[in-house]
Coordinates of C-alpha atoms and ligand atoms in Angstrom, one line a residue:
X1209 CA 85.8 35.8 -33.8
X1210 CA 87.2 33.3 -31.3
X1211 CA 88.2 30.0 -32.9
X1212 CA 86.0 26.9 -32.2
X1213 CA 88.1 23.8 -32.1
X1214 CA 86.9 20.4 -33.3
X1215 CA 87.6 18.8 -29.9
X1216 CA 88.8 19.6 -26.4
X1217 CA 89.2 16.8 -23.9
X1218 CA 86.7 17.0 -21.0
X1219 CA 87.9 18.2 -17.7
X1220 CA 85.4 17.6 -15.0
X1221 CA 87.1 18.8 -11.8
X1222 CA 88.8 16.0 -9.8
X1223 CA 91.5 15.0 -12.3
X1224 CA 94.3 17.0 -10.7
X1225 CA 93.2 16.0 -7.2
X1226 CA 93.3 12.3 -8.1
X1227 CA 96.6 12.5 -9.9
X1228 CA 98.1 14.3 -6.9
X1229 CA 96.8 11.6 -4.6
X1230 CA 98.2 8.8 -6.9
X1231 CA 101.6 10.5 -6.7
X1232 CA 101.4 11.0 -3.0
X1233 CA 100.1 7.6 -2.0
X1234 CA 101.7 5.4 -4.7
X1235 CA 102.5 3.1 -6.2
X1236 CA 102.5 4.9 -9.5
X1237 CA 103.4 1.9 -11.7
X1238 CA 100.6 0.0 -13.4
X1239 CA 97.8 -1.9 -11.5
X1240 CA 97.8 0.3 -8.5
X1241 CA 94.6 1.3 -6.6
X1242 CA 93.3 3.8 -9.2
X1243 CA 93.6 1.2 -11.9
X1244 CA 91.6 -1.3 -9.8
X1245 CA 88.9 1.4 -9.3
X1246 CA 88.8 2.0 -13.1
X1247 CA 88.4 -1.7 -13.7
X1248 CA 85.5 -1.8 -11.3
X1249 CA 83.8 1.1 -13.1
X1250 CA 84.2 -0.3 -16.5
X1251 CA 82.9 -3.7 -15.4
X1252 CA 79.9 -2.1 -13.8
X1253 CA 79.2 0.3 -16.6
X1254 CA 79.2 -2.4 -19.3
X1255 CA 78.4 -5.6 -17.5
X1256 CA 81.6 -7.2 -18.9
X1257 CA 83.1 -9.7 -16.4
X1258 CA 86.7 -8.3 -16.7
X1259 CA 88.3 -5.1 -17.8
X1260 CA 92.0 -4.5 -18.1
X1261 CA 93.3 -1.0 -18.6
X1262 CA 95.8 -0.6 -21.4
X1263 CA 98.1 2.1 -22.6
X1264 CA 95.8 2.6 -25.7
X1265 CA 93.0 1.0 -27.7
X1266 CA 95.8 0.2 -30.2
X1267 CA 97.5 -1.9 -27.6
X1268 CA 94.3 -3.5 -26.5
X1269 CA 93.7 -4.6 -30.1
X1270 CA 97.3 -6.0 -30.2
X1271 CA 96.6 -7.9 -27.1
X1272 CA 93.4 -9.3 -28.6
X1273 CA 95.4 -10.5 -31.7
X1274 CA 98.0 -12.1 -29.4
X1275 CA 95.3 -13.8 -27.3
X1276 CA 93.8 -15.4 -30.5
X1277 CA 97.3 -16.6 -31.5
X1278 CA 96.7 -15.0 -34.9
X1279 CA 99.5 -15.9 -37.3
X1280 CA 100.7 -16.4 -40.9
X1281 CA 97.9 -17.8 -43.0
X1282 CA 95.0 -16.6 -40.8
X1283 CA 92.4 -14.2 -42.1
X1284 CA 90.4 -11.6 -40.2
X1285 CA 87.4 -9.8 -41.5
X1286 CA 87.6 -6.0 -40.9
X1287 CA 85.9 -2.9 -42.3
X1288 CA 88.1 -0.6 -44.4
X1289 CA 86.3 2.4 -42.8
X1290 CA 88.3 2.5 -39.5
X1291 CA 91.4 3.7 -37.8
X1292 CA 94.6 2.0 -38.8
X1293 CA 95.1 0.4 -35.4
X1294 CA 92.2 -2.0 -36.0
X1295 CA 94.0 -3.5 -39.0
X1296 CA 97.6 -3.2 -37.7
X1297 CA 96.8 -5.5 -34.9
X1298 CA 96.1 -8.2 -37.4
X1299 CA 99.0 -7.4 -39.7
X1300 CA 101.5 -7.3 -36.8
X1301 CA 100.8 -11.0 -36.2
X1302 CA 101.4 -11.8 -39.8
X1303 CA 97.7 -12.5 -40.4
X1304 CA 95.7 -11.0 -43.4
X1305 CA 93.0 -8.4 -43.0
X1306 CA 90.1 -9.2 -45.4
X1307 CA 88.2 -6.0 -46.1
X1308 CA 84.4 -6.1 -46.1
X1309 CA 82.5 -3.0 -47.1
X1310 CA 80.2 -1.0 -44.8
X1311 CA 76.5 -0.3 -44.8
X1312 CA 75.5 3.1 -46.3
X1313 CA 73.3 3.9 -43.3
X1314 CA 75.2 3.2 -40.1
X1315 CA 78.6 3.1 -41.8
X1316 CA 79.2 -0.2 -40.0
X1317 CA 80.5 -3.5 -41.3
X1318 CA 77.9 -4.8 -43.8
X1319 CA 76.7 -8.0 -42.2
X1320 CA 75.1 -9.2 -45.4
X1321 CA 78.5 -9.2 -47.1
X1322 CA 80.4 -11.0 -44.4
X1323 CA 79.7 -14.6 -45.3
X1324 CA 80.9 -14.2 -48.9
X1325 CA 84.3 -13.2 -47.5
X1326 CA 84.7 -16.2 -45.2
X1327 CA 87.2 -18.9 -46.2
X1328 CA 88.7 -21.9 -44.4
X1329 CA 91.4 -19.5 -43.1
X1330 CA 89.1 -17.0 -41.5
X1331 CA 89.6 -16.8 -37.7
X1332 CA 87.8 -13.7 -36.6
X1333 CA 85.5 -10.8 -37.3
X1334 CA 87.0 -7.6 -36.0
X1335 CA 84.3 -5.0 -36.2
X1336 CA 83.9 -1.3 -35.3
X1337 CA 80.8 0.3 -33.9
X1338 CA 81.2 3.6 -35.8
X1339 CA 80.3 6.6 -33.7
X1340 CA 79.2 4.2 -31.1
X1341 CA 76.2 3.1 -33.2
X1342 CA 76.0 -0.7 -33.0
X1343 CA 76.7 -3.1 -35.8
X1344 CA 73.9 -5.6 -36.5
X1345 CA 75.0 -7.9 -33.7
X1346 CA 72.3 -10.5 -33.9
X1347 CA 73.2 -11.3 -37.5
X1348 CA 77.0 -11.0 -36.9
X1349 CA 77.0 -13.2 -33.8
X1350 CA 74.9 -15.9 -35.7
X1351 CA 77.4 -15.8 -38.6
X1352 CA 80.3 -16.2 -36.1
X1353 CA 78.6 -19.2 -34.4
X1354 CA 77.8 -20.8 -37.7
X1355 CA 81.5 -20.5 -38.9
X1356 CA 83.1 -20.9 -35.5
X1357 CA 84.7 -17.4 -35.7
X1358 CA 85.7 -15.2 -32.8
X1359 CA 84.2 -11.7 -32.7
X1360 CA 86.3 -8.8 -31.5
X1361 CA 84.6 -5.5 -31.0
X1362 CA 86.8 -2.4 -31.6
X1363 CA 84.6 -0.3 -29.4
X1364 CA 86.9 2.8 -29.4
X1365 CA 83.8 5.0 -30.0
X1366 CA 81.2 3.0 -28.2
X1367 CA 81.4 3.1 -24.4
X1368 CA 77.8 3.8 -23.3
X1369 CA 76.4 2.6 -26.6
X1370 CA 74.0 -0.4 -26.6
X1371 CA 72.3 -2.8 -29.0
X1372 CA 68.8 -4.0 -28.0
X1373 CA 69.6 -2.8 -24.5
X1374 CA 72.9 -4.7 -24.2
X1375 CA 76.1 -2.7 -23.8
X1376 CA 78.5 -2.6 -26.8
X1377 CA 81.7 -4.4 -26.0
X1378 CA 79.9 -7.3 -24.4
X1379 CA 79.0 -9.3 -27.5
X1380 CA 82.4 -10.5 -28.7
X1381 CA 84.8 -12.7 -26.8
X1382 CA 86.9 -9.5 -26.6
X1383 CA 86.3 -5.8 -27.0
X1384 CA 88.5 -2.8 -26.8
X1385 CA 88.0 0.8 -25.6
X1386 CA 89.9 4.0 -26.2
X1387 CA 90.6 6.8 -23.7
X1388 CA 92.5 8.9 -26.2
X1389 CA 91.8 12.6 -25.7
X1390 CA 89.4 12.6 -28.7
X1391 CA 87.1 10.2 -26.9
X1392 CA 84.1 11.0 -24.6
X1393 CA 86.2 10.0 -21.5
X1394 CA 89.9 10.2 -21.6
X1395 CA 93.3 10.2 -19.8
X1396 CA 95.2 11.6 -22.8
X1397 CA 96.3 8.2 -24.1
X1398 CA 94.7 5.1 -22.8
X1399 CA 92.5 2.1 -23.5
X1400 CA 91.1 -1.1 -22.1
X1401 CA 90.6 -4.7 -23.1
X1402 CA 87.3 -6.1 -22.1
X1403 CA 87.2 -9.9 -21.7
X1404 CA 83.8 -11.5 -22.1
X1405 CA 85.2 -15.0 -22.3
X1406 CA 86.5 -16.1 -18.9
X1407 CA 88.8 -18.6 -20.5
X1408 CA 90.9 -15.7 -21.9
X1409 CA 91.3 -13.7 -18.7
X1410 CA 94.4 -15.3 -17.1
X1411 CA 96.4 -15.3 -20.3
X1412 CA 95.4 -11.7 -21.0
X1413 CA 96.8 -10.7 -17.6
X1414 CA 100.1 -12.5 -18.5
X1415 CA 100.3 -10.9 -22.0
X1416 CA 99.7 -7.5 -20.5
X1417 CA 102.5 -8.0 -18.0
X1418 CA 105.4 -8.8 -20.3
X1419 CA 104.4 -12.5 -20.6
X1420 CA 104.8 -13.0 -16.8
X1421 CA 102.4 -14.1 -14.1
X1422 CA 103.2 -10.9 -12.1
X1423 CA 99.4 -10.2 -11.7
X1424 CA 99.0 -13.5 -9.9
X1425 CA 102.0 -12.7 -7.8
X1426 CA 100.5 -9.3 -6.8
X1427 CA 97.4 -11.2 -5.8
X1428 CA 99.4 -13.5 -3.6
X1429 CA 98.5 -16.5 -5.7
X1430 CA 102.2 -17.4 -6.5
X1431 CA 105.3 -16.6 -4.4
X1432 CA 107.4 -15.5 -7.3
X1433 CA 106.7 -14.5 -10.9
X1434 CA 108.2 -15.9 -14.0
X1435 CA 108.1 -15.8 -17.8
X1436 CA 105.1 -17.9 -18.9
X1437 CA 104.1 -16.7 -22.4
X1438 CA 104.7 -14.0 -25.1
X1439 CA 103.8 -10.6 -23.9
X1440 CA 104.6 -6.9 -23.7
X1441 CA 104.0 -4.0 -21.4
X1442 CA 100.5 -2.9 -22.0
X1443 CA 99.5 -1.5 -18.6
X1444 CA 99.3 2.2 -17.9
X1445 CA 100.8 4.0 -14.9
X1446 CA 98.4 4.5 -12.0
X1447 CA 98.8 8.3 -12.6
X1448 CA 96.8 7.9 -15.8
X1449 CA 94.3 5.7 -14.1
X1450 CA 93.8 8.4 -11.5
X1451 CA 93.0 10.9 -14.2
X1452 CA 90.6 8.4 -15.9
X1453 CA 88.8 7.6 -12.6
X1454 CA 87.8 11.3 -12.2
X1455 CA 86.3 11.1 -15.7
X1456 CA 84.5 7.8 -15.0
X1457 CA 83.0 9.2 -11.9
X1458 CA 81.7 12.2 -13.9
X1459 CA 80.5 10.2 -16.9
X1460 CA 76.9 11.2 -16.3
X1461 CA 77.7 14.9 -16.7
X1462 CA 79.9 14.4 -19.7
X1463 CA 77.3 12.1 -21.4
X1464 CA 74.4 14.4 -20.6
X1465 CA 76.2 17.4 -22.2
X1466 CA 77.3 15.5 -25.3
X1467 CA 73.8 14.1 -25.8
X1468 CA 72.3 17.7 -25.5
X1469 CA 74.8 18.9 -28.2
X1470 CA 74.2 15.9 -30.5
X1471 CA 70.4 16.2 -30.2
X1472 CA 70.5 19.9 -30.9
X1473 CA 72.6 19.4 -34.0
X1474 CA 70.2 16.8 -35.2
X1475 CA 67.0 18.7 -34.6
X1476 CA 68.3 22.1 -35.9
X1477 CA 70.0 20.6 -39.0
X1478 CA 67.4 18.1 -40.0
X1479 CA 65.3 20.2 -42.4
X1480 CA 68.2 22.4 -43.8
X1481 CA 70.0 19.1 -44.5
X1482 CA 67.1 17.6 -46.3
X1483 CA 66.8 20.8 -48.4
X1484 CA 70.5 20.7 -49.3
X1485 CA 70.7 17.0 -50.0
X1486 CA 72.9 16.4 -47.0
X1487 CA 72.5 13.2 -44.9
X1488 CA 72.6 13.2 -41.1
X1489 CA 73.5 10.2 -38.9
X1490 CA 71.2 7.2 -38.9
X1491 CA 70.6 5.5 -35.5
X1492 CA 68.4 2.4 -35.8
X1493 CA 65.7 2.3 -33.2
X1494 CA 67.2 -0.7 -31.4
X1495 CA 70.5 1.1 -30.9
X1496 CA 71.4 3.7 -28.3
X1497 CA 74.5 5.7 -29.1
X1498 CA 77.0 7.6 -26.8
X1499 CA 76.9 10.9 -28.7
X1500 CA 80.5 10.4 -29.7
X1501 CA 80.5 11.9 -33.2
X1502 CA 78.1 14.1 -35.0
X1503 CA 78.7 13.9 -38.8
X1504 CA 77.0 15.1 -41.9
X1505 CA 77.4 13.4 -45.3
X1506 CA 77.7 16.0 -48.1
X1507 CA 76.4 15.2 -51.6
X1508 CA 79.9 15.3 -53.1
X1509 CA 83.6 15.7 -52.4
X1510 CA 83.5 19.2 -53.9
X1511 CA 80.6 20.2 -51.6
X1512 CA 82.5 18.8 -48.6
X1513 CA 85.6 20.8 -49.6
X1514 CA 83.5 24.0 -49.8
X1515 CA 81.8 23.4 -46.5
X1516 CA 85.1 22.8 -44.7
X1517 CA 86.6 25.9 -46.2
X1518 CA 83.6 28.0 -45.4
X1519 CA 83.6 26.9 -41.7
X1520 CA 87.4 27.4 -41.6
X1521 CA 86.9 31.0 -42.8
X1522 CA 84.7 31.5 -39.7
X1523 CA 87.3 29.9 -37.5
X1524 CA 85.3 26.8 -37.0
X1525 CA 87.3 23.5 -37.2
X1526 CA 85.3 20.7 -38.7
X1527 CA 87.1 17.6 -40.0
X1528 CA 86.7 14.6 -42.2
X1529 CA 87.5 11.2 -40.9
X1530 CA 89.0 7.9 -42.1
X1531 CA 90.5 7.4 -45.5
X1532 CA 89.6 4.0 -47.1
X1533 CA 92.3 1.7 -45.6
X1534 CA 92.3 -0.7 -48.6
X1535 CA 93.4 2.2 -50.8
X1536 CA 96.1 3.4 -48.4
X1537 CA 99.8 2.8 -49.4
X1538 CA 99.8 -0.2 -47.1
X1539 CA 96.4 -1.4 -48.1
X1540 CA 97.3 -1.3 -51.8
X1541 CA 100.4 -3.3 -51.1
X1542 CA 98.1 -5.9 -49.6
X1543 CA 96.1 -6.1 -52.7
X1544 CA 93.6 -3.3 -52.1
X1545 CA 92.1 -1.8 -55.3
X1546 CA 89.6 0.9 -56.3
X1547 CA 86.0 -0.3 -56.4
X1548 CA 86.6 -3.0 -53.9
X1549 CA 84.6 -1.3 -51.2
X1550 CA 82.5 1.3 -53.0
X1551 CA 80.4 2.4 -50.0
X1552 CA 83.5 3.2 -48.0
X1553 CA 85.2 4.9 -50.9
X1554 CA 82.1 7.1 -51.4
X1555 CA 81.5 7.9 -47.8
X1556 CA 85.1 8.8 -46.9
X1557 CA 84.9 11.6 -49.5
X1558 CA 81.7 13.1 -48.2
X1559 CA 81.8 12.9 -44.4
X1560 CA 82.3 15.9 -42.1
X1561 CA 82.4 15.8 -38.3
X1562 CA 81.2 18.9 -36.5
X1563 CA 82.7 20.1 -33.2
X1564 CA 81.2 18.1 -30.2
X1565 CA 82.8 18.2 -26.8
X1566 CA 81.9 18.6 -23.2
X1567 CA 82.9 22.3 -22.9
X1568 CA 81.3 23.4 -26.2
X1569 CA 79.0 26.2 -25.2
X1570 CA 75.4 26.8 -26.4
X1571 CA 76.4 30.0 -28.1
X1572 CA 79.4 28.4 -29.9
X1573 CA 77.2 25.6 -31.0
X1574 CA 74.7 28.1 -32.4
X1575 CA 77.6 29.7 -34.3
X1576 CA 78.5 26.3 -35.8
X1577 CA 74.9 25.5 -36.8
X1578 CA 74.4 28.9 -38.4
X1579 CA 77.6 28.7 -40.3
X1580 CA 76.7 25.2 -41.6
X1581 CA 73.2 26.3 -42.7
X1582 CA 74.6 29.4 -44.4
X1583 CA 77.2 27.3 -46.2
X1584 CA 74.5 24.8 -47.3
X1585 CA 72.2 27.6 -48.6
X1586 CA 75.1 29.2 -50.5
X1587 CA 75.7 25.8 -52.2
X1588 CA 72.1 25.2 -53.1
Ligands
PLP1701 C1 87.9 2.7 -34.4 C2 89.2 3.0 -33.7 N1 89.9 2.0 -33.2 C3 91.1 2.3 -32.6 C4 91.6 3.5 -32.3 C5 92.9 3.7 -31.6 O1 92.7 4.3 -30.3 P1 93.9 4.7 -29.4 O2 94.3 6.1 -29.9 O3 93.4 4.7 -28.0 O4 95.0 3.7 -29.6 C6 90.8 4.6 -32.8 C7 91.3 6.0 -32.6 O5 90.6 7.0 -32.7 C8 89.6 4.4 -33.5 O6 88.9 5.4 -34.0

């Protein structure tokens, strides 16, 4: 029995050629020709006016926090069901994350609970479109306008996702993307900051270039560059951008395959799941998702443990996902306590992600489906 991994980064064919060209033609530092091409692709794909490649989504989130001048005494509303980087970006600036629980269906920030968490110190809502299924953006944007809050979309999962036909990552003033090798498109480690508020663009370029106006210098707009603001080095080498460009150019193929895999899981697992008391992903009608994650919600933690073990015995790697951030060591130090976000606490114990990646073959997927159904029947 050959092992089936949980994930393998897509390789679509031109990655090596482009990397070789980047090296041969140079320059290989950041903001070379391949980076410019990636910016163009991301802007066209999303409709966002400005993309800036970053070394990771983590760093794009840190840039967003710098751009908002978050600091001591500020509060930011975040879900506890997310990767640690979402929250670290806030904490690194000395601001306080305020955890608001998620909805049980989409596992996204519960928009009906946001207003109760807003105080005079709240500056922003930093949301995550889990699995690339949109948060309820109409409600959330209305709340943001009413309370004069900035919305930041951590769109690590959601490139190609949309809400009522509008691309995810274009609602908030700022949005971030991830090109880590677990994502649909990747360059190993990488990300992007998407700027939807034109007033933030020039400062974002400065923050990304060590607090200097080097980007303007490269454009020939100033004759020397200088230290203008706080900043760090957030731009990736053009070698990474070359790799990413190959993936962007092949996004149709990657997305088509991922959607075929996602839909097959959904259709073949639907009735066995119902019989076993297992819940499949919920995608509201007005949302289109990017087939980033296929998860199942087992009835209990024990049932999940048995499913994972049963798949492992067949050399299939399925994995759970986030642990509740408010109950982590750091989250507890910041006042997190049990029962604070009951939906997150419950879901984190029950969620299992099944293998889904570009190169997953039909026969390997059939093996996963059969193994899952067998495990569910044994548990019934
Ligand atoms: C919701 C979310 N935000 C941010 C990140 C961090 O992404 P990166 O690894 O590109 O820094 C991840 C990573 O998977 C994530 O799931």
